[in-house]
């Protein structure tokens, strides 16, 4: 199975580069499934139902969220009716939506997608290690599901790496989101799980993690709130990764970053 994961979509420019580039990308790399983090897709804060529909029409199969899940109130009734949008698994049980989704491919293979949020420098949620452990214990590779992807939405690189090593050999891919900067540590861990600390963002990198520079810099310099943060609207980079898995074991065979357009050097794997 070939799975593309795209990092946090930030604002209009991020949405546009994903919608424009994704169809050709899927065709060129023979992609089986596409998962994106879209918690910043609506003006940098949250996800609206209309934008979610645009992403699905462009070829996205599953959308993950994070700490901005509830910034748009209209997502609450929408997420209850659309299981392909998942919020962090370790929110309280009464929270709308679910923290995982099983996506079935046309060939009947199944991809389990899990969204969890870290706790270091983040909201005080339940333990993501324990909750993911309990969830994946219900599924067997090659029988119940053919691949398992975890989006760990977290601030601390140590927490992301710890979680990846904890689940090494038991899931196909652990990929970090939230910090909006692509890390160079994409690799397959010793027991067969693919990992990258952060996939980066789909957005304008001539910015402060996707936000217009002036307002962000003002806050750092003055320590006052000042202007409202808003997404940068220049040419965006599509940023993420692709992983290929073994259907029998569910583990990763290879992983590569993907970067298209914008300010960052382009990377597109040449896979047969």
Coordinates of C-alpha atoms in Angstrom, one line a residue:
X1 CA 0.0 0.0 0.0
X2 CA 1.3 3.5 -0.9
X3 CA 0.1 6.2 1.5
X4 CA 0.7 9.9 1.2
X5 CA 0.5 12.0 4.3
X6 CA 0.5 15.8 4.1
X7 CA 1.3 18.0 7.0
X8 CA -0.8 20.8 8.5
X9 CA -2.7 22.8 5.8
X10 CA -2.4 26.4 6.7
X11 CA -4.9 29.0 5.3
X12 CA -5.9 29.6 1.7
X13 CA -2.5 29.2 0.1
X14 CA -2.1 25.9 1.8
X15 CA -5.5 24.7 0.6
X16 CA -4.8 25.8 -2.9
X17 CA -1.5 24.0 -3.3
X18 CA -3.0 20.8 -2.0
X19 CA -6.1 21.0 -4.2
X20 CA -4.0 21.9 -7.3
X21 CA -1.2 19.4 -6.9
X22 CA -2.8 16.4 -5.3
X23 CA -4.5 14.8 -8.3
X24 CA -1.4 14.7 -10.4
X25 CA 0.7 13.6 -7.4
X26 CA -1.6 10.6 -6.7
X27 CA -1.4 9.5 -10.4
X28 CA 2.4 9.9 -10.7
X29 CA 3.2 7.9 -7.5
X30 CA 0.3 5.4 -7.8
X31 CA -1.0 6.4 -4.4
X32 CA -3.5 4.2 -2.7
X33 CA -4.6 6.5 0.1
X34 CA -4.1 10.2 1.2
X35 CA -4.3 11.5 4.7
X36 CA -3.9 15.2 5.6
X37 CA -3.9 17.2 8.7
X38 CA -6.2 20.2 8.2
X39 CA -6.7 21.7 11.7
X40 CA -5.3 25.1 10.4
X41 CA -7.0 25.0 7.0
X42 CA -9.7 27.6 7.7
X43 CA -8.0 31.0 7.9
X44 CA -5.3 29.3 10.0
X45 CA -7.6 28.2 12.8
X46 CA -9.8 25.1 12.6
X47 CA -11.6 23.5 9.7
X48 CA -14.9 24.4 8.1
X49 CA -17.3 21.8 6.5
X50 CA -17.0 23.6 3.1
X51 CA -13.2 23.3 3.1
X52 CA -13.3 19.7 4.2
X53 CA -15.6 18.9 1.3
X54 CA -13.1 20.7 -1.1
X55 CA -10.3 18.5 0.2
X56 CA -12.3 15.3 -0.2
X57 CA -13.2 16.3 -3.8
X58 CA -9.5 16.8 -4.5
X59 CA -8.7 13.3 -3.5
X60 CA -8.1 13.3 0.3
X61 CA -9.4 10.1 2.0
X62 CA -9.0 11.0 5.7
X63 CA -8.5 14.3 7.5
X64 CA -6.9 14.5 10.9
X65 CA -7.1 17.5 13.4
X66 CA -5.4 18.6 16.6
X67 CA -5.5 21.4 19.2
X68 CA -7.4 23.7 16.8
X69 CA -10.1 21.0 16.3
X70 CA -12.9 23.2 17.8
X71 CA -12.0 26.7 16.6
X72 CA -14.8 26.5 14.1
X73 CA -18.1 25.7 15.8
X74 CA -19.7 24.5 12.6
X75 CA -17.3 21.5 12.6
X76 CA -19.1 20.0 15.6
X77 CA -22.3 18.8 13.9
X78 CA -20.3 18.0 10.7
X79 CA -17.7 15.8 12.5
X80 CA -20.5 13.8 14.1
X81 CA -21.8 12.8 10.6
X82 CA -18.4 12.5 8.8
X83 CA -16.2 9.7 10.3
X84 CA -13.5 10.4 7.7
X85 CA -12.6 13.5 9.8
X86 CA -11.0 12.4 13.1
X87 CA -9.9 14.5 16.1
X88 CA -7.3 13.4 18.7
X89 CA -8.1 10.0 20.2
X90 CA -7.2 11.1 23.7
X91 CA -9.9 13.8 24.1
X92 CA -12.5 12.9 26.7
X93 CA -15.1 10.2 25.8
X94 CA -17.9 12.7 25.5
X95 CA -16.1 14.8 22.9
X96 CA -17.8 14.8 19.5
X97 CA -16.3 12.6 16.7
X98 CA -13.8 9.8 17.0
X99 CA -10.0 9.5 17.2
X100 CA -9.6 6.8 14.5
X101 CA -11.1 5.7 11.2
X102 CA -10.7 2.6 9.0
X103 CA -10.4 3.6 5.3
X104 CA -11.3 0.8 2.9
X105 CA -9.5 0.9 -0.5
X106 CA -11.3 -0.2 -3.7
X107 CA -9.3 -3.5 -3.5
X108 CA -10.7 -4.1 0.0
X109 CA -7.5 -3.5 1.8
X110 CA -7.9 -1.5 5.0
X111 CA -6.0 1.4 6.4
X112 CA -6.4 2.3 10.1
X113 CA -5.7 6.0 10.7
X114 CA -5.2 7.3 14.3
X115 CA -5.0 10.9 15.4
X116 CA -3.5 11.6 18.9
X117 CA -2.2 14.7 20.7
X118 CA 0.9 15.0 22.7
X119 CA 0.8 16.3 26.3
X120 CA 4.2 18.1 26.7
X121 CA 3.5 21.8 26.4
X122 CA 0.0 21.0 25.1
X123 CA -3.5 20.5 26.6
X124 CA -3.7 18.1 29.6
X125 CA -5.4 15.3 27.7
X126 CA -5.4 11.5 28.4
X127 CA -2.3 9.4 27.8
X128 CA -1.8 8.9 24.1
X129 CA 0.5 5.9 24.6
X130 CA -2.1 4.0 26.6
X131 CA -5.0 4.9 24.4
X132 CA -3.3 4.0 21.1
X133 CA -2.1 0.7 22.8
X134 CA -5.7 -0.2 23.7
X135 CA -7.0 0.6 20.2
X136 CA -4.4 -1.2 18.1
X137 CA -4.7 -4.3 20.3
X138 CA -8.1 -4.9 18.6
X139 CA -6.6 -5.2 15.1
X140 CA -4.3 -7.7 13.5
X141 CA -2.0 -6.8 10.6
X142 CA -2.9 -8.6 7.3
X143 CA -6.2 -9.8 8.7
X144 CA -8.2 -6.9 10.2
X145 CA -6.2 -4.1 8.7
X146 CA -3.3 -3.9 6.2
X147 CA -1.7 -0.7 7.5
X148 CA -1.8 1.6 10.5
X149 CA -0.9 5.3 10.4
X150 CA -0.6 7.4 13.5
X151 CA -0.6 11.3 13.3
X152 CA 0.9 12.4 16.6
X153 CA 0.0 16.1 16.9
X154 CA 2.6 17.3 19.4
X155 CA 5.0 20.1 20.3
X156 CA 7.9 18.1 21.7
X157 CA 10.2 16.2 19.4
X158 CA 11.1 13.9 22.3
X159 CA 7.5 12.9 22.8
X160 CA 7.0 12.2 19.1
X161 CA 10.2 10.1 19.0
X162 CA 9.3 8.2 22.2
X163 CA 5.9 7.3 20.8
X164 CA 7.3 6.1 17.5
X165 CA 9.8 3.8 19.2
X166 CA 7.2 2.6 21.6
X167 CA 5.0 1.5 18.7
X168 CA 7.9 0.4 16.4
X169 CA 7.0 -2.9 14.8
X170 CA 3.3 -2.6 15.6
X171 CA 2.2 0.2 13.2
X172 CA 3.2 1.2 9.7
X173 CA 3.9 4.9 10.1
X174 CA 4.2 7.4 12.9
X175 CA 4.3 11.0 11.6
X176 CA 4.4 14.2 13.7
X177 CA 2.4 17.3 13.0
X178 CA 1.8 20.7 14.8
X179 CA 5.2 22.4 14.6
X180 CA 4.9 23.1 10.8
X181 CA 8.6 22.6 10.0
X182 CA 9.6 19.5 8.0
X183 CA 12.3 17.5 9.8
X184 CA 15.1 15.6 8.0
X185 CA 14.9 12.4 10.1
X186 CA 12.5 10.4 7.9
X187 CA 13.5 6.7 8.2
X188 CA 12.4 3.2 9.0
X189 CA 13.0 2.3 12.6
X190 CA 14.7 -1.0 13.7
X191 CA 11.4 -3.1 13.9
X192 CA 9.9 -1.8 10.6
X193 CA 7.8 1.3 11.4
X194 CA 8.4 4.4 9.3
X195 CA 8.8 7.7 11.2
X196 CA 9.3 11.4 10.7
X197 CA 9.2 13.8 13.6
X198 CA 7.3 16.4 11.7
X199 CA 5.9 16.3 8.2
X200 CA 6.0 20.1 7.8
X201 CA 3.1 22.2 6.6
X202 CA 1.3 22.9 3.4
X203 CA 1.5 26.7 3.4
X204 CA 3.6 29.8 2.7
X205 CA 7.1 29.3 4.2
X206 CA 7.8 33.0 3.8
X207 CA 6.2 33.4 7.2
X208 CA 6.4 32.5 10.9
X209 CA 5.1 28.8 10.8
X210 CA 2.5 29.8 8.3
X211 CA 1.4 33.1 9.8
X212 CA 2.2 36.6 8.5
X213 CA 5.5 37.7 9.8
X214 CA 4.7 41.2 11.1
X215 CA 2.1 40.2 13.7
X216 CA 4.1 37.2 15.0
X217 CA 7.4 39.3 15.3
X218 CA 5.5 42.1 17.1
X219 CA 4.4 39.6 19.7
X220 CA 7.9 38.3 20.3
X221 CA 9.5 41.8 20.5
X222 CA 6.9 43.5 22.7
X223 CA 5.4 40.5 24.6
X224 CA 2.0 42.0 23.8
X225 CA -0.8 40.4 21.8
X226 CA -1.0 43.2 19.2
X227 CA -2.4 42.3 15.8
X228 CA -4.4 39.1 15.3
X229 CA -2.4 36.4 13.7
X230 CA -3.5 35.5 10.1
X231 CA -2.1 33.1 7.5
X232 CA 0.6 34.2 5.1
X233 CA -0.8 34.2 1.5
X234 CA 2.2 33.9 -0.7
X235 CA 3.1 30.9 -2.9
X236 CA 2.7 27.8 -0.7
X237 CA 4.8 24.6 -0.5
X238 CA 3.0 21.2 -0.5
X239 CA 4.9 19.3 2.2
X240 CA 4.5 15.7 3.5
X241 CA 5.7 12.2 2.8
X242 CA 5.0 8.9 1.1
X243 CA 5.4 5.5 2.7
X244 CA 5.0 2.1 1.1
X245 CA 4.0 -0.8 3.2
X246 CA 4.0 -4.6 3.1
X247 CA 0.4 -5.9 3.0
X248 CA 1.3 -9.1 4.8
X249 CA 3.3 -7.6 7.7
X250 CA 1.8 -4.1 7.7
X251 CA 5.3 -2.7 8.2
X252 CA 7.1 -0.1 6.0
X253 CA 9.2 -1.0 3.0
X254 CA 10.3 2.6 2.2
X255 CA 9.6 6.2 3.0
X256 CA 10.4 9.5 1.3
X257 CA 9.6 13.2 1.9
X258 CA 7.5 15.1 -0.6
X259 CA 7.9 18.8 -1.3
X260 CA 6.4 20.7 -4.2
X261 CA 6.2 24.4 -5.2
X262 CA 6.9 27.4 -2.9
X263 CA 10.2 28.3 -1.1
X264 CA 11.6 24.9 -0.1
X265 CA 13.7 22.8 -2.4
X266 CA 11.5 20.3 -4.2
X267 CA 11.6 16.6 -3.5
X268 CA 9.6 14.0 -5.4
X269 CA 10.6 10.3 -5.1
X270 CA 11.1 8.4 -8.3
X271 CA 9.4 5.1 -7.3
X272 CA 8.5 2.5 -9.9

